[in-house]
Amino acid sequence: MTDRTAGGTAASQDDVRALLDSLPETLPRDEILAINSGSKSDIHTERTYQYNGWTFTLPPGVFKPGDTSRIIHDRLLDGTIPLKGRTYAAIGVGLGVEAVIAGTLAAREVYAADIHPDSVATATAHYQRIVGHRPDTLFRPLVSNLFEQFPDSARLDVITFNPPAVSTRTSDDPTVVRNVCVGTDIVLRFFDQLATRNLLAPHGEIHLTVSNTAELTRIIRHGIDAGFHPAIQHRQTWDGDNCQAYLFKLTRHNAA
C-alpha cells in the first residue's frame, strides 16, 4: 500500500483547473467489479469492527468501514481535521466511528446522520457506550437523506462524507447498493443541498473521500459550480489494482 499526501490550498482558477486535470479517469467497469468482488458479502450477518482500541458491533445491514472510511477516521483522530469546540456532521455515519471520535475530542455538537435507521441506532448505542455524557458536547443522531432533516438553523463547521458513489452497479442487493454504488447523483445532491440551504458555516470545511471508481472529475467540478473551493489533502493507492482514493477539503469560495 502506498500513502501519499498533498499539501496546500488551490489559490486560483489556474490551480483549480490544474487540480481537475490531475484527477484520473473513472476506472473501466471490469476493474471496478474486480475491486469490489465479494465485498459486503457478509453485510446481512452480525459482525464486529476494531478501531483505536474500541470494539464496535454491527447488526445486519450496517456498513462496515473499509479503507476509504479509515482515511477520514485517521485524520479525525490525529487532528488533521480539527473538531474541538466545533459543530460537526458525519454524513453516512454507519456504525458511528466518526461520532465516537468527535465526542472524545470534545466537538461542540455532533450530528450523526444516515438514511438508514438501524445505522443511526447503532451509532447512537456506540456513542453512548464509549463516549457517554459529555456536558460540553451535544450529540444529535438524525435519520436523514443527506441534509433533508437538518434544522435550518444548523451551521456546520466540519462535514465528512465517504459517499457510496461507485459508478458501476456492483450488486443487485439493495443493501449493498445503498452502501457502495448509489452513484454520482448522491454527491451532486450533497453539494446542492449544502449550497441551497447555506448549512456550511462561513469558514466551515467539507472533507470528502472519493476514488476513481466514481466520476471524480464530474463530482469535484459540480462542487466548484455549487460554490465550493477544492484542495487535495491526501491521495492513497493500493498495490494490486489501479484504484486511487482522494480526500478533498472543500471550503466556500469566499473563505478559501
mmCIF file of C-alpha atoms in Angstrom:
data_model
loop_
_atom_site.group_PDB
_atom_site.id
_atom_site.type_symbol
_atom_site.label_atom_id
_atom_site.label_comp_id
_atom_site.label_asym_id
_atom_site.label_seq_id
_atom_site.Cartn_x
_atom_site.Cartn_y
_atom_site.Cartn_z
ATOM 1 C CA MET A 1 0.000 0.000 0.000
ATOM 2 C CA THR A 2 1.261 3.472 -0.783
ATOM 3 C CA ASP A 3 0.063 6.549 1.000
ATOM 4 C CA ARG A 4 0.830 9.986 -0.360
ATOM 5 C CA THR A 5 -0.284 13.344 0.959
ATOM 6 C CA ALA A 6 -0.584 16.607 -0.964
ATOM 7 C CA GLY A 7 -0.436 19.888 0.900
ATOM 8 C CA GLY A 8 -1.540 23.412 0.173
ATOM 9 C CA THR A 9 -4.735 25.064 -0.999
ATOM 10 C CA ALA A 10 -5.708 25.784 -4.571
ATOM 11 C CA ALA A 11 -5.405 29.586 -4.790
ATOM 12 C CA SER A 12 -6.543 30.499 -8.296
ATOM 13 C CA GLN A 13 -8.657 29.379 -11.208
ATOM 14 C CA ASP A 14 -5.479 28.051 -12.815
ATOM 15 C CA ASP A 15 -4.809 25.958 -9.724
ATOM 16 C CA VAL A 16 -8.359 24.603 -9.733
ATOM 17 C CA ARG A 17 -8.087 23.771 -13.416
ATOM 18 C CA ALA A 18 -4.786 22.005 -12.767
ATOM 19 C CA LEU A 19 -6.393 20.057 -9.910
ATOM 20 C CA LEU A 20 -9.236 18.905 -12.160
ATOM 21 C CA ASP A 21 -6.797 17.982 -14.933
ATOM 22 C CA SER A 22 -4.756 15.912 -12.478
ATOM 23 C CA LEU A 23 -7.644 13.657 -11.499
ATOM 24 C CA PRO A 24 -7.693 10.174 -13.064
ATOM 25 C CA GLU A 25 -10.479 8.969 -15.302
ATOM 26 C CA THR A 26 -13.059 6.614 -13.881
ATOM 27 C CA LEU A 27 -11.829 3.031 -13.934
ATOM 28 C CA PRO A 28 -13.350 0.661 -16.525
ATOM 29 C CA ARG A 29 -16.354 -1.353 -15.414
ATOM 30 C CA ASP A 30 -14.464 -4.670 -15.266
ATOM 31 C CA GLU A 31 -11.810 -3.176 -12.957
ATOM 32 C CA ILE A 32 -14.449 -1.690 -10.668
ATOM 33 C CA LEU A 33 -16.213 -5.046 -10.457
ATOM 34 C CA ALA A 34 -12.918 -6.817 -9.713
ATOM 35 C CA ILE A 35 -12.068 -4.362 -6.917
ATOM 36 C CA ASN A 36 -15.497 -4.864 -5.382
ATOM 37 C CA SER A 37 -15.784 -8.607 -5.970
ATOM 38 C CA GLY A 38 -17.044 -10.303 -2.852
ATOM 39 C CA SER A 39 -17.287 -7.031 -0.970
ATOM 40 C CA LYS A 40 -20.125 -6.766 1.535
ATOM 41 C CA SER A 41 -20.883 -10.489 1.193
ATOM 42 C CA ASP A 42 -21.305 -10.617 4.976
ATOM 43 C CA ILE A 43 -23.443 -7.492 5.301
ATOM 44 C CA HIS A 44 -26.520 -9.473 6.371
ATOM 45 C CA THR A 45 -24.698 -11.004 9.328
ATOM 46 C CA GLU A 46 -23.682 -9.650 12.729
ATOM 47 C CA ARG A 47 -20.033 -8.595 12.715
ATOM 48 C CA THR A 48 -17.519 -6.730 14.836
ATOM 49 C CA TYR A 49 -15.097 -3.962 13.939
ATOM 50 C CA GLN A 50 -11.994 -2.799 15.804
ATOM 51 C CA TYR A 51 -10.617 0.735 15.658
ATOM 52 C CA ASN A 52 -8.342 2.653 18.071
ATOM 53 C CA GLY A 53 -8.892 0.036 20.758
ATOM 54 C CA TRP A 54 -12.672 0.336 20.502
ATOM 55 C CA THR A 55 -14.882 -2.596 19.572
ATOM 56 C CA PHE A 56 -17.997 -1.909 17.526
ATOM 57 C CA THR A 57 -20.770 -4.443 16.964
ATOM 58 C CA LEU A 58 -22.539 -4.264 13.621
ATOM 59 C CA PRO A 59 -26.045 -5.693 13.224
ATOM 60 C CA PRO A 60 -27.109 -6.961 9.796
ATOM 61 C CA GLY A 61 -27.357 -4.208 7.215
ATOM 62 C CA VAL A 62 -24.989 -1.745 8.912
ATOM 63 C CA PHE A 63 -21.946 -0.799 6.864
ATOM 64 C CA LYS A 64 -18.507 -1.990 7.990
ATOM 65 C CA PRO A 65 -15.869 0.676 7.287
ATOM 66 C CA GLY A 66 -13.293 -0.027 4.615
ATOM 67 C CA ASP A 67 -10.034 1.616 3.588
ATOM 68 C CA THR A 68 -11.615 4.821 2.286
ATOM 69 C CA SER A 69 -13.565 5.292 5.524
ATOM 70 C CA ARG A 70 -10.357 4.877 7.518
ATOM 71 C CA ILE A 71 -8.768 7.742 5.574
ATOM 72 C CA ILE A 72 -11.308 10.014 7.246
ATOM 73 C CA HIS A 73 -11.218 8.259 10.622
ATOM 74 C CA ASP A 74 -7.444 8.533 10.915
ATOM 75 C CA ARG A 75 -7.448 12.247 10.108
ATOM 76 C CA LEU A 76 -10.195 12.991 12.564
ATOM 77 C CA LEU A 77 -8.347 11.072 15.270
ATOM 78 C CA ASP A 78 -4.937 12.663 14.666
ATOM 79 C CA GLY A 79 -6.338 16.199 14.499
ATOM 80 C CA THR A 80 -5.655 16.811 10.800
ATOM 81 C CA ILE A 81 -9.381 17.557 10.670
ATOM 82 C CA PRO A 82 -9.854 19.586 13.885
ATOM 83 C CA LEU A 83 -13.015 19.001 15.902
ATOM 84 C CA LYS A 84 -12.612 20.523 19.372
ATOM 85 C CA GLY A 85 -15.278 23.136 20.026
ATOM 86 C CA ARG A 86 -16.733 22.798 16.517
ATOM 87 C CA THR A 87 -20.091 21.710 15.131
ATOM 88 C CA TYR A 88 -19.504 18.504 13.196
ATOM 89 C CA ALA A 89 -21.705 16.441 10.865
ATOM 90 C CA ALA A 90 -20.859 12.855 9.920
ATOM 91 C CA ILE A 91 -22.928 12.149 6.800
ATOM 92 C CA GLY A 92 -23.477 8.429 6.304
ATOM 93 C CA VAL A 93 -22.366 7.763 9.862
ATOM 94 C CA GLY A 94 -22.834 3.981 9.639
ATOM 95 C CA LEU A 95 -21.743 2.256 12.829
ATOM 96 C CA GLY A 96 -20.567 5.550 14.353
ATOM 97 C CA VAL A 97 -16.750 5.671 14.377
ATOM 98 C CA GLU A 98 -16.686 9.343 13.342
ATOM 99 C CA ALA A 99 -19.228 10.287 16.004
ATOM 100 C CA VAL A 100 -17.260 8.493 18.721
ATOM 101 C CA ILE A 101 -14.035 10.241 17.681
ATOM 102 C CA ALA A 102 -15.784 13.614 17.655
ATOM 103 C CA GLY A 103 -17.232 13.033 21.118
ATOM 104 C CA THR A 104 -13.902 12.002 22.605
ATOM 105 C CA LEU A 105 -12.204 15.046 21.037
ATOM 106 C CA ALA A 106 -14.733 17.489 22.516
ATOM 107 C CA ALA A 107 -16.634 18.664 19.466
ATOM 108 C CA ARG A 108 -19.322 21.176 20.471
ATOM 109 C CA GLU A 109 -22.089 19.383 18.523
ATOM 110 C CA VAL A 110 -22.058 16.026 16.750
ATOM 111 C CA TYR A 111 -24.653 15.299 14.073
ATOM 112 C CA ALA A 112 -24.642 11.539 13.396
ATOM 113 C CA ALA A 113 -26.696 11.329 10.202
ATOM 114 C CA ASP A 114 -27.620 8.386 7.996
ATOM 115 C CA ILE A 115 -30.531 7.448 5.747
ATOM 116 C CA HIS A 116 -30.587 4.002 7.402
ATOM 117 C CA PRO A 117 -32.426 3.988 10.770
ATOM 118 C CA ASP A 118 -30.592 0.912 12.064
ATOM 119 C CA SER A 119 -27.262 2.639 11.387
ATOM 120 C CA VAL A 120 -28.317 5.716 13.347
ATOM 121 C CA ALA A 121 -29.468 3.495 16.222
ATOM 122 C CA THR A 122 -26.172 1.570 16.116
ATOM 123 C CA ALA A 123 -24.089 4.747 16.040
ATOM 124 C CA THR A 124 -26.092 6.103 18.970
ATOM 125 C CA ALA A 125 -25.542 2.953 21.028
ATOM 126 C CA HIS A 126 -21.796 3.031 20.364
ATOM 127 C CA TYR A 127 -21.595 6.736 21.212
ATOM 128 C CA GLN A 128 -23.446 6.253 24.478
ATOM 129 C CA ARG A 129 -21.307 3.260 25.464
ATOM 130 C CA ILE A 130 -17.895 4.642 24.501
ATOM 131 C CA VAL A 131 -18.268 8.396 24.910
ATOM 132 C CA GLY A 132 -21.197 8.706 27.298
ATOM 133 C CA HIS A 133 -22.495 12.036 28.535
ATOM 134 C CA ARG A 134 -20.200 14.984 27.894
ATOM 135 C CA PRO A 135 -21.595 18.289 29.209
ATOM 136 C CA ASP A 136 -19.748 20.322 26.560
ATOM 137 C CA THR A 137 -20.785 18.106 23.609
ATOM 138 C CA LEU A 138 -24.312 17.846 22.217
ATOM 139 C CA PHE A 139 -24.965 14.566 20.395
ATOM 140 C CA ARG A 140 -27.602 14.765 17.650
ATOM 141 C CA PRO A 141 -28.479 11.416 15.973
ATOM 142 C CA LEU A 142 -30.530 12.031 12.855
ATOM 143 C CA VAL A 143 -32.215 9.745 10.308
ATOM 144 C CA SER A 144 -31.815 11.877 7.206
ATOM 145 C CA ASN A 145 -31.326 11.584 3.457
ATOM 146 C CA LEU A 146 -28.211 13.750 3.323
ATOM 147 C CA PHE A 147 -29.252 17.089 4.905
ATOM 148 C CA GLU A 148 -33.009 16.855 4.427
ATOM 149 C CA GLN A 149 -33.801 16.540 8.158
ATOM 150 C CA PHE A 150 -31.184 19.008 9.403
ATOM 151 C CA PRO A 151 -32.643 22.079 11.080
ATOM 152 C CA ASP A 152 -32.471 25.290 9.040
ATOM 153 C CA SER A 153 -30.571 26.865 11.925
ATOM 154 C CA ALA A 154 -27.659 24.419 11.634
ATOM 155 C CA ARG A 155 -24.291 25.936 10.757
ATOM 156 C CA LEU A 156 -21.712 23.220 10.325
ATOM 157 C CA ASP A 157 -18.015 23.844 10.899
ATOM 158 C CA VAL A 158 -16.880 20.384 9.745
ATOM 159 C CA ILE A 159 -18.608 17.872 7.483
ATOM 160 C CA THR A 160 -17.242 14.476 6.467
ATOM 161 C CA PHE A 161 -18.689 12.235 3.786
ATOM 162 C CA ASN A 162 -17.491 8.991 2.222
ATOM 163 C CA PRO A 163 -20.266 8.590 -0.350
ATOM 164 C CA PRO A 164 -21.436 5.351 -1.988
ATOM 165 C CA ALA A 165 -20.548 6.882 -5.333
ATOM 166 C CA VAL A 166 -19.141 3.864 -7.214
ATOM 167 C CA SER A 167 -20.238 4.410 -10.801
ATOM 168 C CA THR A 168 -20.914 0.757 -11.675
ATOM 169 C CA ARG A 169 -23.657 -1.296 -10.040
ATOM 170 C CA THR A 170 -21.715 -3.989 -8.211
ATOM 171 C CA SER A 171 -24.647 -5.970 -6.808
ATOM 172 C CA ASP A 172 -28.386 -6.488 -7.091
ATOM 173 C CA ASP A 173 -28.668 -6.462 -3.292
ATOM 174 C CA PRO A 174 -30.282 -3.123 -2.322
ATOM 175 C CA THR A 175 -28.335 -3.048 0.942
ATOM 176 C CA VAL A 176 -25.038 -3.318 -0.944
ATOM 177 C CA VAL A 177 -26.195 -0.679 -3.426
ATOM 178 C CA ARG A 178 -27.044 1.702 -0.568
ATOM 179 C CA ASN A 179 -23.584 1.248 0.901
ATOM 180 C CA VAL A 180 -21.485 1.127 -2.256
ATOM 181 C CA CYS A 181 -22.902 2.144 -5.614
ATOM 182 C CA VAL A 182 -25.704 4.696 -5.457
ATOM 183 C CA GLY A 183 -23.604 6.594 -7.995
ATOM 184 C CA THR A 184 -22.638 10.183 -8.732
ATOM 185 C CA ASP A 185 -26.050 11.708 -8.059
ATOM 186 C CA ILE A 186 -25.769 11.349 -4.286
ATOM 187 C CA VAL A 187 -22.696 13.608 -4.191
ATOM 188 C CA LEU A 188 -24.235 16.151 -6.551
ATOM 189 C CA ARG A 189 -27.265 16.377 -4.253
ATOM 190 C CA PHE A 190 -24.920 16.675 -1.272
ATOM 191 C CA PHE A 191 -23.342 19.813 -2.732
ATOM 192 C CA ASP A 192 -26.667 21.226 -3.936
ATOM 193 C CA GLN A 193 -28.344 20.835 -0.544
ATOM 194 C CA LEU A 194 -25.409 22.466 1.233
ATOM 195 C CA ALA A 195 -25.373 25.400 -1.161
ATOM 196 C CA THR A 196 -29.148 25.904 -1.310
ATOM 197 C CA ARG A 197 -29.660 25.739 2.450
ATOM 198 C CA ASN A 198 -26.452 27.552 3.417
ATOM 199 C CA LEU A 199 -25.649 24.952 6.073
ATOM 200 C CA LEU A 200 -21.868 25.322 5.968
ATOM 201 C CA ALA A 201 -20.504 27.923 8.379
ATOM 202 C CA PRO A 202 -18.595 30.811 6.740
ATOM 203 C CA HIS A 203 -15.210 29.204 7.420
ATOM 204 C CA GLY A 204 -16.508 25.637 7.502
ATOM 205 C CA GLU A 205 -14.818 22.666 5.880
ATOM 206 C CA ILE A 206 -16.097 19.728 3.850
ATOM 207 C CA HIS A 207 -13.893 16.633 3.879
ATOM 208 C CA LEU A 208 -14.940 14.302 1.075
ATOM 209 C CA THR A 209 -13.425 10.942 0.176
ATOM 210 C CA VAL A 210 -13.914 9.741 -3.402
ATOM 211 C CA SER A 211 -11.973 7.274 -5.545
ATOM 212 C CA ASN A 212 -11.643 6.725 -9.270
ATOM 213 C CA THR A 213 -14.280 4.001 -9.031
ATOM 214 C CA ALA A 214 -16.536 7.080 -9.156
ATOM 215 C CA GLU A 215 -16.762 10.010 -11.578
ATOM 216 C CA LEU A 216 -14.136 12.050 -9.777
ATOM 217 C CA THR A 217 -13.849 14.993 -12.141
ATOM 218 C CA ARG A 218 -17.607 15.420 -12.559
ATOM 219 C CA ILE A 219 -18.116 15.336 -8.800
ATOM 220 C CA ILE A 220 -15.457 17.917 -7.962
ATOM 221 C CA ARG A 221 -16.443 20.184 -10.849
ATOM 222 C CA HIS A 222 -20.019 20.164 -9.555
ATOM 223 C CA GLY A 223 -18.758 21.125 -6.111
ATOM 224 C CA ILE A 224 -16.919 24.058 -7.653
ATOM 225 C CA ASP A 225 -20.032 25.125 -9.583
ATOM 226 C CA ALA A 226 -22.024 24.942 -6.327
ATOM 227 C CA GLY A 227 -19.664 27.482 -4.747
ATOM 228 C CA PHE A 228 -17.009 25.355 -3.044
ATOM 229 C CA HIS A 229 -13.256 25.545 -3.412
ATOM 230 C CA PRO A 230 -11.323 22.213 -3.547
ATOM 231 C CA ALA A 231 -7.886 21.161 -2.418
ATOM 232 C CA ILE A 232 -6.410 17.659 -2.314
ATOM 233 C CA GLN A 233 -5.459 16.718 1.238
ATOM 234 C CA HIS A 234 -4.482 13.120 0.628
ATOM 235 C CA ARG A 235 -4.171 10.569 -2.145
ATOM 236 C CA GLN A 236 -3.897 6.869 -1.494
ATOM 237 C CA THR A 237 -3.208 3.901 -3.735
ATOM 238 C CA TRP A 238 -3.072 0.187 -3.137
ATOM 239 C CA ASP A 239 -0.809 -2.500 -4.535
ATOM 240 C CA GLY A 240 -2.527 -4.882 -6.904
ATOM 241 C CA ASP A 241 -5.067 -2.572 -8.557
ATOM 242 C CA ASN A 242 -5.425 0.873 -10.136
ATOM 243 C CA CYS A 243 -7.691 2.386 -7.514
ATOM 244 C CA GLN A 244 -6.789 5.883 -6.337
ATOM 245 C CA ALA A 245 -8.681 7.383 -3.390
ATOM 246 C CA TYR A 246 -8.668 11.107 -2.657
ATOM 247 C CA LEU A 247 -9.512 13.101 0.421
ATOM 248 C CA PHE A 248 -10.647 16.556 -0.679
ATOM 249 C CA LYS A 249 -11.040 19.569 1.565
ATOM 250 C CA LEU A 250 -13.634 21.984 0.199
ATOM 251 C CA THR A 251 -14.415 25.427 1.564
ATOM 252 C CA ARG A 252 -16.763 28.158 0.442
ATOM 253 C CA HIS A 253 -15.220 30.261 -2.336
ATOM 254 C CA ASN A 254 -15.242 33.439 -0.279
ATOM 255 C CA ALA A 255 -13.497 31.663 2.606
ATOM 256 C CA ALA A 256 -10.755 29.931 0.585
#
